[in-house]
PDB file of C-alpha atoms and ligand atoms in Angstrom:
ATOM      1  CA  MET A   1       0.000   0.000   0.000  1.00 78.00           C
ATOM      2  CA  LYS A   2       1.419   3.348  -1.042  1.00 92.00           C
ATOM      3  CA  ILE A   3       1.489   6.184   1.473  1.00 98.00           C
ATOM      4  CA  THR A   4       0.486   9.412  -0.244  1.00 98.00           C
ATOM      5  CA  LYS A   5      -0.268  11.791   2.637  1.00 98.00           C
ATOM      6  CA  CYS A   6       1.931  13.425   5.221  1.00 98.00           C
ATOM      7  CA  LEU A   7       0.732  15.392   8.231  1.00 98.00           C
ATOM      8  CA  PHE A   8       2.681  18.457   9.350  1.00 98.00           C
ATOM      9  CA  PRO A   9       1.801  19.582  12.878  1.00 98.00           C
ATOM     10  CA  VAL A  10       2.882  23.228  12.730  1.00 97.00           C
ATOM     11  CA  ALA A  11       0.651  24.786  15.359  1.00 96.00           C
ATOM     12  CA  GLY A  12       3.149  25.033  18.259  1.00 93.00           C
ATOM     13  CA  TYR A  13       4.093  28.370  19.787  1.00 92.00           C
ATOM     14  CA  GLY A  14       7.853  28.095  19.245  1.00 93.00           C
ATOM     15  CA  THR A  15       8.498  29.812  22.566  1.00 94.00           C
ATOM     16  CA  ARG A  16      12.185  28.929  22.511  1.00 96.00           C
ATOM     17  CA  PHE A  17      12.576  31.280  19.552  1.00 96.00           C
ATOM     18  CA  LEU A  18      10.803  34.306  20.991  1.00 96.00           C
ATOM     19  CA  PRO A  19      10.789  37.135  20.114  1.00 96.00           C
ATOM     20  CA  ALA A  20      11.407  35.920  16.518  1.00 95.00           C
ATOM     21  CA  THR A  21       8.293  33.748  16.669  1.00 95.00           C
ATOM     22  CA  LYS A  22       5.938  36.333  18.155  1.00 94.00           C
ATOM     23  CA  SER A  23       4.228  37.049  14.838  1.00 93.00           C
ATOM     24  CA  MET A  24       6.129  34.657  12.568  1.00 95.00           C
ATOM     25  CA  PRO A  25       5.723  30.859  12.582  1.00 96.00           C
ATOM     26  CA  LYS A  26       8.748  28.963  13.857  1.00 96.00           C
ATOM     27  CA  GLU A  27       8.441  26.701  10.805  1.00 97.00           C
ATOM     28  CA  MET A  28       9.134  29.679   8.526  1.00 97.00           C
ATOM     29  CA  LEU A  29      12.521  30.391  10.111  1.00 97.00           C
ATOM     30  CA  PRO A  30      15.045  29.867   7.331  1.00 97.00           C
ATOM     31  CA  ILE A  31      17.996  27.522   7.375  1.00 98.00           C
ATOM     32  CA  VAL A  32      20.175  29.669   5.107  1.00 97.00           C
ATOM     33  CA  ASN A  33      17.575  30.695   2.476  1.00 95.00           C
ATOM     34  CA  LYS A  34      14.831  28.077   2.789  1.00 97.00           C
ATOM     35  CA  PRO A  35      12.169  27.841   5.516  1.00 98.00           C
ATOM     36  CA  LEU A  36      12.340  24.804   7.775  1.00 98.00           C
ATOM     37  CA  VAL A  37       8.905  23.617   6.669  1.00 98.00           C
ATOM     38  CA  GLN A  38       9.956  23.574   3.006  1.00 98.00           C
ATOM     39  CA  TYR A  39      12.805  21.171   3.802  1.00 98.00           C
ATOM     40  CA  GLY A  40      10.175  18.932   5.402  1.00 98.00           C
ATOM     41  CA  VAL A  41       7.771  19.190   2.473  1.00 98.00           C
ATOM     42  CA  GLU A  42      10.548  18.338   0.027  1.00 98.00           C
ATOM     43  CA  GLU A  43      11.410  15.245   2.078  1.00 98.00           C
ATOM     44  CA  ALA A  44       7.751  14.128   2.120  1.00 98.00           C
ATOM     45  CA  ILE A  45       7.260  14.686  -1.615  1.00 98.00           C
ATOM     46  CA  ALA A  46      10.452  12.768  -2.368  1.00 98.00           C
ATOM     47  CA  ALA A  47       8.922   9.873  -0.398  1.00 98.00           C
ATOM     48  CA  GLY A  48       5.795   9.964  -2.605  1.00 98.00           C
ATOM     49  CA  MET A  49       3.690  11.741   0.040  1.00 98.00           C
ATOM     50  CA  THR A  50       2.495  14.486  -2.245  1.00 98.00           C
ATOM     51  CA  THR A  51      -0.527  15.505  -0.178  1.00 98.00           C
ATOM     52  CA  CYS A  52       0.862  17.669   2.592  1.00 98.00           C
ATOM     53  CA  ALA A  53      -1.719  18.162   5.329  1.00 98.00           C
ATOM     54  CA  MET A  54      -0.849  21.028   7.660  1.00 98.00           C
ATOM     55  CA  VAL A  55      -2.241  21.391  11.152  1.00 98.00           C
ATOM     56  CA  THR A  56      -1.803  25.103  11.696  1.00 97.00           C
ATOM     57  CA  GLY A  57      -2.891  27.583  14.326  1.00 94.00           C
ATOM     58  CA  ARG A  58      -3.396  31.277  14.832  1.00 91.00           C
ATOM     59  CA  GLY A  59      -0.505  33.367  13.536  1.00 89.00           C
ATOM     60  CA  LYS A  60       0.549  30.727  11.010  1.00 94.00           C
ATOM     61  CA  ARG A  61      -0.894  32.202   7.820  1.00 94.00           C
ATOM     62  CA  ALA A  62       2.567  32.740   6.375  1.00 96.00           C
ATOM     63  CA  ILE A  63       2.818  28.952   5.956  1.00 97.00           C
ATOM     64  CA  ALA A  64      -0.336  28.808   3.810  1.00 96.00           C
ATOM     65  CA  ASP A  65       0.949  31.756   1.756  1.00 96.00           C
ATOM     66  CA  HIS A  66       4.323  30.091   1.272  1.00 97.00           C
ATOM     67  CA  PHE A  67       2.695  27.074  -0.368  1.00 97.00           C
ATOM     68  CA  ASP A  68       0.651  29.181  -2.777  1.00 95.00           C
ATOM     69  CA  ILE A  69       1.510  31.250  -5.812  1.00 92.00           C
ATOM     70  CA  SER A  70       2.570  34.855  -5.285  1.00 91.00           C
ATOM     71  CA  TYR A  71       1.302  36.462  -8.493  1.00 90.00           C
ATOM     72  CA  GLU A  72       3.005  39.739  -7.692  1.00 91.00           C
ATOM     73  CA  LEU A  73       6.378  38.086  -7.248  1.00 89.00           C
ATOM     74  CA  GLU A  74       5.914  35.893 -10.324  1.00 88.00           C
ATOM     75  CA  HIS A  75       4.996  38.965 -12.351  1.00 90.00           C
ATOM     76  CA  GLN A  76       7.908  41.045 -11.049  1.00 90.00           C
ATOM     77  CA  ILE A  77      10.711  38.591 -11.631  1.00 90.00           C
ATOM     78  CA  SER A  78       9.403  36.561 -14.546  1.00 86.00           C
ATOM     79  CA  GLY A  79      11.972  36.581 -17.343  1.00 87.00           C
ATOM     80  CA  SER A  80      14.591  38.294 -15.151  1.00 89.00           C
ATOM     81  CA  GLY A  81      17.880  36.832 -13.920  1.00 89.00           C
ATOM     82  CA  LYS A  82      16.308  36.425 -10.490  1.00 91.00           C
ATOM     83  CA  GLU A  83      13.831  33.773 -11.597  1.00 89.00           C
ATOM     84  CA  VAL A  84      16.219  31.047 -10.501  1.00 88.00           C
ATOM     85  CA  TYR A  85      15.567  31.982  -6.853  1.00 89.00           C
ATOM     86  CA  LEU A  86      11.931  30.868  -7.188  1.00 89.00           C
ATOM     87  CA  GLN A  87      12.793  27.490  -8.664  1.00 89.00           C
ATOM     88  CA  SER A  88      12.812  25.381  -5.514  1.00 91.00           C
ATOM     89  CA  ILE A  89       9.405  26.561  -4.304  1.00 94.00           C
ATOM     90  CA  ARG A  90       7.959  26.270  -7.825  1.00 91.00           C
ATOM     91  CA  ASN A  91       9.085  22.625  -7.898  1.00 94.00           C
ATOM     92  CA  VAL A  92       7.311  21.981  -4.620  1.00 96.00           C
ATOM     93  CA  LEU A  93       4.111  23.696  -5.776  1.00 96.00           C
ATOM     94  CA  ASP A  94       4.120  21.700  -9.017  1.00 96.00           C
ATOM     95  CA  LYS A  95       4.304  18.362  -7.216  1.00 97.00           C
ATOM     96  CA  GLY A  96       2.432  18.891  -3.946  1.00 97.00           C
ATOM     97  CA  VAL A  97      -1.151  19.424  -2.839  1.00 98.00           C
ATOM     98  CA  PHE A  98      -1.543  21.422   0.371  1.00 98.00           C
ATOM     99  CA  THR A  99      -4.446  21.100   2.757  1.00 97.00           C
ATOM    100  CA  MET A 100      -4.866  22.920   6.067  1.00 97.00           C
ATOM    101  CA  VAL A 101      -6.853  22.666   9.250  1.00 97.00           C
ATOM    102  CA  ARG A 102      -6.513  24.766  12.393  1.00 97.00           C
ATOM    103  CA  GLN A 103      -5.808  23.402  15.834  1.00 97.00           C
ATOM    104  CA  ARG A 104      -7.746  25.817  18.034  1.00 95.00           C
ATOM    105  CA  GLU A 105      -6.094  24.929  21.332  1.00 94.00           C
ATOM    106  CA  MET A 106      -2.498  23.700  21.635  1.00 94.00           C
ATOM    107  CA  LYS A 107      -3.156  20.541  23.626  1.00 95.00           C
ATOM    108  CA  GLY A 108      -0.099  18.630  22.469  1.00 95.00           C
ATOM    109  CA  LEU A 109       1.227  16.650  19.530  1.00 96.00           C
ATOM    110  CA  GLY A 110      -1.325  13.836  19.951  1.00 97.00           C
ATOM    111  CA  HIS A 111      -4.136  16.379  19.856  1.00 97.00           C
ATOM    112  CA  ALA A 112      -2.605  18.056  16.778  1.00 98.00           C
ATOM    113  CA  ILE A 113      -2.576  14.692  14.992  1.00 98.00           C
ATOM    114  CA  LEU A 114      -6.186  14.035  15.921  1.00 98.00           C
ATOM    115  CA  THR A 115      -7.068  17.479  14.554  1.00 98.00           C
ATOM    116  CA  GLY A 116      -5.568  16.373  11.245  1.00 98.00           C
ATOM    117  CA  GLN A 117      -7.810  13.312  10.940  1.00 98.00           C
ATOM    118  CA  SER A 118     -10.241  15.057   8.588  1.00 97.00           C
ATOM    119  CA  LEU A 119      -7.361  15.697   6.163  1.00 98.00           C
ATOM    120  CA  ILE A 120      -6.045  12.133   6.301  1.00 98.00           C
ATOM    121  CA  GLY A 121      -9.083   9.838   6.420  1.00 96.00           C
ATOM    122  CA  ASN A 122      -8.696   6.113   6.874  1.00 97.00           C
ATOM    123  CA  GLU A 123      -5.256   5.332   5.469  1.00 97.00           C
ATOM    124  CA  PRO A 124      -1.673   5.075   6.721  1.00 98.00           C
ATOM    125  CA  PHE A 125       0.161   8.395   6.662  1.00 98.00           C
ATOM    126  CA  GLY A 126       3.478  10.044   7.412  1.00 98.00           C
ATOM    127  CA  VAL A 127       4.042  12.654  10.124  1.00 98.00           C
ATOM    128  CA  LEU A 128       6.876  15.138   9.884  1.00 98.00           C
ATOM    129  CA  LEU A 129       7.856  17.642  12.565  1.00 98.00           C
ATOM    130  CA  SER A 130       9.659  20.269  10.587  1.00 97.00           C
ATOM    131  CA  ASP A 131      11.737  21.522  13.498  1.00 96.00           C
ATOM    132  CA  ASP A 132      13.653  18.236  13.213  1.00 98.00           C
ATOM    133  CA  LEU A 133      15.703  18.808  10.078  1.00 98.00           C
ATOM    134  CA  CYS A 134      17.037  15.533   8.647  1.00 97.00           C
ATOM    135  CA  LEU A 135      19.668  15.559   5.932  1.00 96.00           C
ATOM    136  CA  ASN A 136      21.494  12.847   4.078  1.00 91.00           C
ATOM    137  CA  ASP A 137      22.763  12.177   0.610  1.00 89.00           C
ATOM    138  CA  GLY A 138      20.699   9.032  -0.089  1.00 93.00           C
ATOM    139  CA  PRO A 139      16.914   8.607   0.298  1.00 96.00           C
ATOM    140  CA  GLY A 140      15.386  10.866   2.967  1.00 97.00           C
ATOM    141  CA  VAL A 141      14.173   9.530   6.301  1.00 98.00           C
ATOM    142  CA  LEU A 142      10.496   9.350   5.268  1.00 98.00           C
ATOM    143  CA  SER A 143      11.483   7.448   2.100  1.00 98.00           C
ATOM    144  CA  GLN A 144      13.432   4.962   4.217  1.00 97.00           C
ATOM    145  CA  MET A 145      10.435   4.537   6.524  1.00 98.00           C
ATOM    146  CA  ALA A 146       7.910   4.177   3.690  1.00 98.00           C
ATOM    147  CA  GLU A 147      10.045   1.325   2.349  1.00 96.00           C
ATOM    148  CA  LEU A 148      10.028  -0.342   5.758  1.00 97.00           C
ATOM    149  CA  PHE A 149       6.257   0.082   6.028  1.00 97.00           C
ATOM    150  CA  LYS A 150       5.798  -2.168   2.990  1.00 96.00           C
ATOM    151  CA  GLN A 151       7.286  -4.949   5.076  1.00 95.00           C
ATOM    152  CA  PHE A 152       5.796  -4.360   8.540  1.00 96.00           C
ATOM    153  CA  ARG A 153       2.472  -2.610   7.773  1.00 96.00           C
ATOM    154  CA  CYS A 154       2.280  -1.063  11.209  1.00 97.00           C
ATOM    155  CA  SER A 155       3.198   2.270  12.785  1.00 98.00           C
ATOM    156  CA  ILE A 156       6.904   3.137  12.685  1.00 98.00           C
ATOM    157  CA  VAL A 157       8.795   5.767  14.684  1.00 98.00           C
ATOM    158  CA  ALA A 158      12.214   7.116  13.744  1.00 98.00           C
ATOM    159  CA  ILE A 159      14.763   6.926  16.537  1.00 98.00           C
ATOM    160  CA  GLN A 160      18.315   7.947  17.257  1.00 97.00           C
ATOM    161  CA  GLU A 161      20.689   7.376  20.149  1.00 96.00           C
ATOM    162  CA  VAL A 162      21.067  10.460  22.334  1.00 96.00           C
ATOM    163  CA  PRO A 163      23.295  11.081  25.368  1.00 95.00           C
ATOM    164  CA  HIS A 164      21.613   9.529  28.401  1.00 94.00           C
ATOM    165  CA  ALA A 165      21.434  12.878  30.217  1.00 94.00           C
ATOM    166  CA  GLU A 166      19.239  14.264  27.405  1.00 94.00           C
ATOM    167  CA  VAL A 167      16.547  11.564  27.282  1.00 95.00           C
ATOM    168  CA  GLY A 168      14.192  13.749  29.362  1.00 94.00           C
ATOM    169  CA  SER A 169      13.602  15.938  26.295  1.00 93.00           C
ATOM    170  CA  TYR A 170      12.300  13.070  24.156  1.00 95.00           C
ATOM    171  CA  GLY A 171       9.978  10.137  23.900  1.00 94.00           C
ATOM    172  CA  VAL A 172      12.105   7.054  24.558  1.00 96.00           C
ATOM    173  CA  ILE A 173      11.544   3.463  23.428  1.00 96.00           C
ATOM    174  CA  ALA A 174      12.643   0.017  24.467  1.00 96.00           C
ATOM    175  CA  GLY A 175      12.088  -3.176  22.535  1.00 95.00           C
ATOM    176  CA  GLU A 176      13.403  -6.262  20.876  1.00 95.00           C
ATOM    177  CA  SER A 177      16.040  -5.703  18.211  1.00 94.00           C
ATOM    178  CA  LEU A 178      14.887  -7.616  15.115  1.00 94.00           C
ATOM    179  CA  ARG A 179      17.843  -6.730  12.991  1.00 90.00           C
ATOM    180  CA  ASP A 180      20.358  -3.949  12.751  1.00 86.00           C
ATOM    181  CA  GLY A 181      18.576  -0.665  13.565  1.00 94.00           C
ATOM    182  CA  ILE A 182      15.038  -2.119  13.668  1.00 97.00           C
ATOM    183  CA  TYR A 183      13.190  -2.748  16.930  1.00 97.00           C
ATOM    184  CA  ARG A 184       9.783  -4.071  17.817  1.00 97.00           C
ATOM    185  CA  VAL A 185       8.667  -1.617  20.491  1.00 97.00           C
ATOM    186  CA  ASP A 186       7.376  -2.891  23.807  1.00 95.00           C
ATOM    187  CA  GLN A 187       7.814   0.232  25.896  1.00 95.00           C
ATOM    188  CA  MET A 188       7.562   3.944  25.214  1.00 95.00           C
ATOM    189  CA  VAL A 189       7.801   6.821  27.655  1.00 93.00           C
ATOM    190  CA  GLU A 190       7.496  10.539  26.993  1.00 91.00           C
ATOM    191  CA  LYS A 191      10.102  12.756  28.650  1.00 92.00           C
ATOM    192  CA  PRO A 192      11.318  10.199  31.225  1.00 93.00           C
ATOM    193  CA  ASP A 193      13.499  11.053  34.165  1.00 94.00           C
ATOM    194  CA  PRO A 194      16.950   9.890  32.922  1.00 94.00           C
ATOM    195  CA  LYS A 195      17.261   7.521  35.879  1.00 93.00           C
ATOM    196  CA  ASP A 196      14.024   5.726  34.895  1.00 91.00           C
ATOM    197  CA  ALA A 197      14.504   5.820  31.103  1.00 94.00           C
ATOM    198  CA  PRO A 198      14.317   2.360  29.486  1.00 93.00           C
ATOM    199  CA  SER A 199      17.080   3.242  26.969  1.00 95.00           C
ATOM    200  CA  ASN A 200      18.702   6.167  25.222  1.00 96.00           C
ATOM    201  CA  LEU A 201      16.816   5.505  21.958  1.00 97.00           C
ATOM    202  CA  ALA A 202      14.926   8.745  21.406  1.00 97.00           C
ATOM    203  CA  ILE A 203      11.997   9.304  19.056  1.00 97.00           C
ATOM    204  CA  ILE A 204      12.575  12.114  16.581  1.00 97.00           C
ATOM    205  CA  GLY A 205      10.084  13.927  14.385  1.00 98.00           C
ATOM    206  CA  ARG A 206       9.314  11.317  11.722  1.00 98.00           C
ATOM    207  CA  TYR A 207       6.533   8.766  11.952  1.00 98.00           C
ATOM    208  CA  ILE A 208       4.435   6.497   9.809  1.00 98.00           C
ATOM    209  CA  LEU A 209       1.090   5.929  11.517  1.00 98.00           C
ATOM    210  CA  THR A 210      -1.759   3.557  10.789  1.00 98.00           C
ATOM    211  CA  PRO A 211      -5.187   5.216  11.027  1.00 98.00           C
ATOM    212  CA  ASP A 212      -6.352   3.263  14.096  1.00 97.00           C
ATOM    213  CA  ILE A 213      -4.119   5.730  15.981  1.00 98.00           C
ATOM    214  CA  PHE A 214      -6.924   8.323  15.800  1.00 98.00           C
ATOM    215  CA  ASP A 215      -9.304   6.294  17.972  1.00 98.00           C
ATOM    216  CA  ILE A 216      -6.462   5.468  20.331  1.00 98.00           C
ATOM    217  CA  ILE A 217      -5.541   9.159  20.725  1.00 98.00           C
ATOM    218  CA  ARG A 218      -9.190   9.890  21.506  1.00 97.00           C
ATOM    219  CA  GLU A 219      -8.980   7.594  24.532  1.00 96.00           C
ATOM    220  CA  THR A 220      -5.481   8.738  25.611  1.00 95.00           C
ATOM    221  CA  PRO A 221      -5.539  10.939  28.743  1.00 94.00           C
ATOM    222  CA  PRO A 222      -3.234  13.981  29.001  1.00 93.00           C
ATOM    223  CA  GLY A 223       0.317  12.966  29.950  1.00 91.00           C
ATOM    224  CA  ALA A 224       3.649  14.829  30.319  1.00 88.00           C
ATOM    225  CA  ASN A 225       3.145  18.634  30.579  1.00 89.00           C
ATOM    226  CA  GLY A 226      -0.645  18.046  30.706  1.00 93.00           C
ATOM    227  CA  GLU A 227      -0.621  17.520  26.918  1.00 94.00           C
ATOM    228  CA  ILE A 228      -2.113  14.674  24.887  1.00 95.00           C
ATOM    229  CA  GLN A 229       1.054  12.848  23.945  1.00 94.00           C
ATOM    230  CA  LEU A 230       1.444  10.871  20.733  1.00 96.00           C
ATOM    231  CA  THR A 231       3.993   8.689  22.541  1.00 95.00           C
ATOM    232  CA  ASP A 232       1.325   7.578  25.058  1.00 95.00           C
ATOM    233  CA  ALA A 233      -1.049   6.652  22.223  1.00 97.00           C
ATOM    234  CA  LEU A 234       1.726   4.743  20.445  1.00 97.00           C
ATOM    235  CA  GLN A 235       2.455   2.852  23.649  1.00 96.00           C
ATOM    236  CA  ILE A 236      -1.173   1.647  23.646  1.00 96.00           C
ATOM    237  CA  GLN A 237      -0.923   0.764  19.942  1.00 97.00           C
ATOM    238  CA  ALA A 238       2.290  -1.199  20.607  1.00 96.00           C
ATOM    239  CA  LYS A 239       0.624  -3.182  23.396  1.00 95.00           C
ATOM    240  CA  ARG A 240      -2.433  -4.014  21.254  1.00 94.00           C
ATOM    241  CA  GLY A 241      -0.654  -4.741  18.014  1.00 91.00           C
ATOM    242  CA  CYS A 242       2.672  -3.623  16.717  1.00 94.00           C
ATOM    243  CA  VAL A 243       4.848  -0.510  16.547  1.00 97.00           C
ATOM    244  CA  MET A 244       8.331  -0.582  15.047  1.00 98.00           C
ATOM    245  CA  ALA A 245      11.241   1.764  15.736  1.00 98.00           C
ATOM    246  CA  TYR A 246      13.806   2.495  13.084  1.00 98.00           C
ATOM    247  CA  LYS A 247      17.290   3.937  13.506  1.00 97.00           C
ATOM    248  CA  PHE A 248      17.332   6.050  10.372  1.00 97.00           C
ATOM    249  CA  LYS A 249      20.283   6.804   8.125  1.00 95.00           C
ATOM    250  CA  GLY A 250      21.198  10.455   8.027  1.00 96.00           C
ATOM    251  CA  ARG A 251      21.885  13.398  10.239  1.00 97.00           C
ATOM    252  CA  ARG A 252      19.293  15.172  12.342  1.00 97.00           C
ATOM    253  CA  PHE A 253      19.363  18.707  13.687  1.00 98.00           C
ATOM    254  CA  ASP A 254      17.075  19.845  16.496  1.00 97.00           C
ATOM    255  CA  CYS A 255      16.053  23.138  14.947  1.00 97.00           C
ATOM    256  CA  GLY A 256      13.468  23.695  17.695  1.00 95.00           C
ATOM    257  CA  SER A 257      16.403  24.765  19.894  1.00 95.00           C
ATOM    258  CA  VAL A 258      18.707  27.684  19.186  1.00 96.00           C
ATOM    259  CA  PRO A 259      21.981  25.657  19.308  1.00 97.00           C
ATOM    260  CA  GLY A 260      20.562  23.009  16.922  1.00 97.00           C
ATOM    261  CA  PHE A 261      19.282  25.700  14.605  1.00 98.00           C
ATOM    262  CA  VAL A 262      22.691  27.397  14.428  1.00 98.00           C
ATOM    263  CA  GLU A 263      24.422  24.043  13.890  1.00 98.00           C
ATOM    264  CA  ALA A 264      22.034  23.235  11.014  1.00 98.00           C
ATOM    265  CA  THR A 265      22.577  26.647   9.464  1.00 98.00           C
ATOM    266  CA  ASN A 266      26.357  26.228   9.468  1.00 98.00           C
ATOM    267  CA  TYR A 267      26.090  22.677   8.135  1.00 97.00           C
ATOM    268  CA  VAL A 268      23.729  23.549   5.271  1.00 97.00           C
ATOM    269  CA  TYR A 269      25.796  26.592   4.354  1.00 97.00           C
ATOM    270  CA  GLU A 270      29.030  24.594   4.203  1.00 95.00           C
ATOM    271  CA  HIS A 271      27.717  21.374   2.646  1.00 92.00           C
ATOM    272  CA  TYR A 272      25.079  22.633   0.210  1.00 87.00           C
ATOM    273  CA  TYR A 273      24.869  26.396  -0.240  1.00 84.00           C
ATOM    274  CA  ALA A 274      28.558  27.247  -0.542  1.00 82.00           C
ATOM    275  CA  LYS A 275      29.025  24.363  -3.015  1.00 79.00           C
ATOM    276  CA  SER A 276      26.062  25.284  -5.219  1.00 74.00           C
TER     277      SER A 276
HETATM  278  P1  UTP B 301       7.365  21.365  20.309  1.00 52.69           P
HETATM  279  O1  UTP B 301       6.971  21.383  21.741  1.00 52.69           O
HETATM  280  O2  UTP B 301       8.755  20.999  19.977  1.00 52.69           O
HETATM  281  O3  UTP B 301       7.077  22.750  19.588  1.00 52.69           O
HETATM  282  O4  UTP B 301       6.340  20.433  19.527  1.00 52.69           O
HETATM  283  P2  UTP B 301       6.677  24.137  20.181  1.00 52.69           P
HETATM  284  O5  UTP B 301       5.640  23.975  21.238  1.00 52.69           O
HETATM  285  O6  UTP B 301       6.337  24.999  19.023  1.00 52.69           O
HETATM  286  O7  UTP B 301       8.083  24.635  20.771  1.00 52.69           O
HETATM  287  P3  UTP B 301       8.445  25.406  22.107  1.00 52.69           P
HETATM  288  O8  UTP B 301       8.731  24.321  23.105  1.00 52.69           O
HETATM  289  O9  UTP B 301       7.276  26.293  22.483  1.00 52.69           O
HETATM  290  O10 UTP B 301       9.680  26.194  21.750  1.00 52.69           O
HETATM  291  C1  UTP B 301       6.740  19.532  18.516  1.00 52.69           C
HETATM  292  C2  UTP B 301       5.956  19.778  17.247  1.00 52.69           C
HETATM  293  O11 UTP B 301       4.570  19.591  17.461  1.00 52.69           O
HETATM  294  C3  UTP B 301       3.826  20.714  17.035  1.00 52.69           C
HETATM  295  C4  UTP B 301       4.817  21.874  17.024  1.00 52.69           C
HETATM  296  O12 UTP B 301       4.438  22.837  16.056  1.00 52.69           O
HETATM  297  C5  UTP B 301       6.128  21.182  16.682  1.00 52.69           C
HETATM  298  O13 UTP B 301       6.287  21.018  15.280  1.00 52.69           O
HETATM  299  N1  UTP B 301       2.705  20.920  17.972  1.00 52.69           N
HETATM  300  C6  UTP B 301       2.909  20.789  19.305  1.00 52.69           C
HETATM  301  C7  UTP B 301       1.447  21.221  17.482  1.00 52.69           C
HETATM  302  O14 UTP B 301       1.240  21.342  16.254  1.00 52.69           O
HETATM  303  N2  UTP B 301       0.422  21.377  18.365  1.00 52.69           N
HETATM  304  C8  UTP B 301       0.590  21.265  19.706  1.00 52.69           C
HETATM  305  O15 UTP B 301      -0.403  21.409  20.461  1.00 52.69           O
HETATM  306  C9  UTP B 301       1.876  20.962  20.174  1.00 52.69           C
END
């Protein structure tokens, strides 16, 4: 079964980037000259997920405008030497379909995903948190996961090893290693105290979810920070059926934090922009 839709929860407040994010969405912050969310959309489209379903919120209109034509801009620079600067967003607009729904109250990632149900329907789908920027030279992380889905046909979370002291910032999994980098999850905890964490395998912002997750989220009570946590719903799904965890190939930058954002900027400048 081919996965054609990807959900982008982009409703969060981005408080760690205030004051920059007071009236501008965090997802529109650029890494060099491209907004974070466009990197994510390009990764999803490359994985065949050409319907990009955005869960937005108040103050996020710039995202909807970004994935639409700007007639004024097209008119101004058409035929000029500057047209090349529009090429990457034109490519995205040619290939993708963009749908939006608003999350009225920020009740957590699980709640954001449930809000996106009307855009997804009853089929497996990708989820991409655009503040996790993933880069590699081969197939992107969502492409790798879509390939794996063909085999396992259940929800999959992307994981990476993090220093043990940092596990409290993530959802953490434990499970049986089936083969190199692939685990069948039997335990998942959101933001554990490092001394209680079952491992240092942290969930990052890429998921493939089967649609039964929506009903499970509906019955999931608020967890860490009083928010409805996707990790808690996935823990229930793992107990009832199957959830896999996949140590992806590539490099991930936590662009939701200022140090990660600066690191990503330097990396993209050196490895891509300066060489182009
Ligand atoms: P984060 O907690 O990292 O994002 O949520 P945030 O809340 O914007 O950041 P800070 O902590 O205030 O700086 C992870 C992802 O989930 C989305 C966010 O937009 C982000 O992409 N999210 C989170 C929602 O869409 N809705 C929510 O209710 C919560």
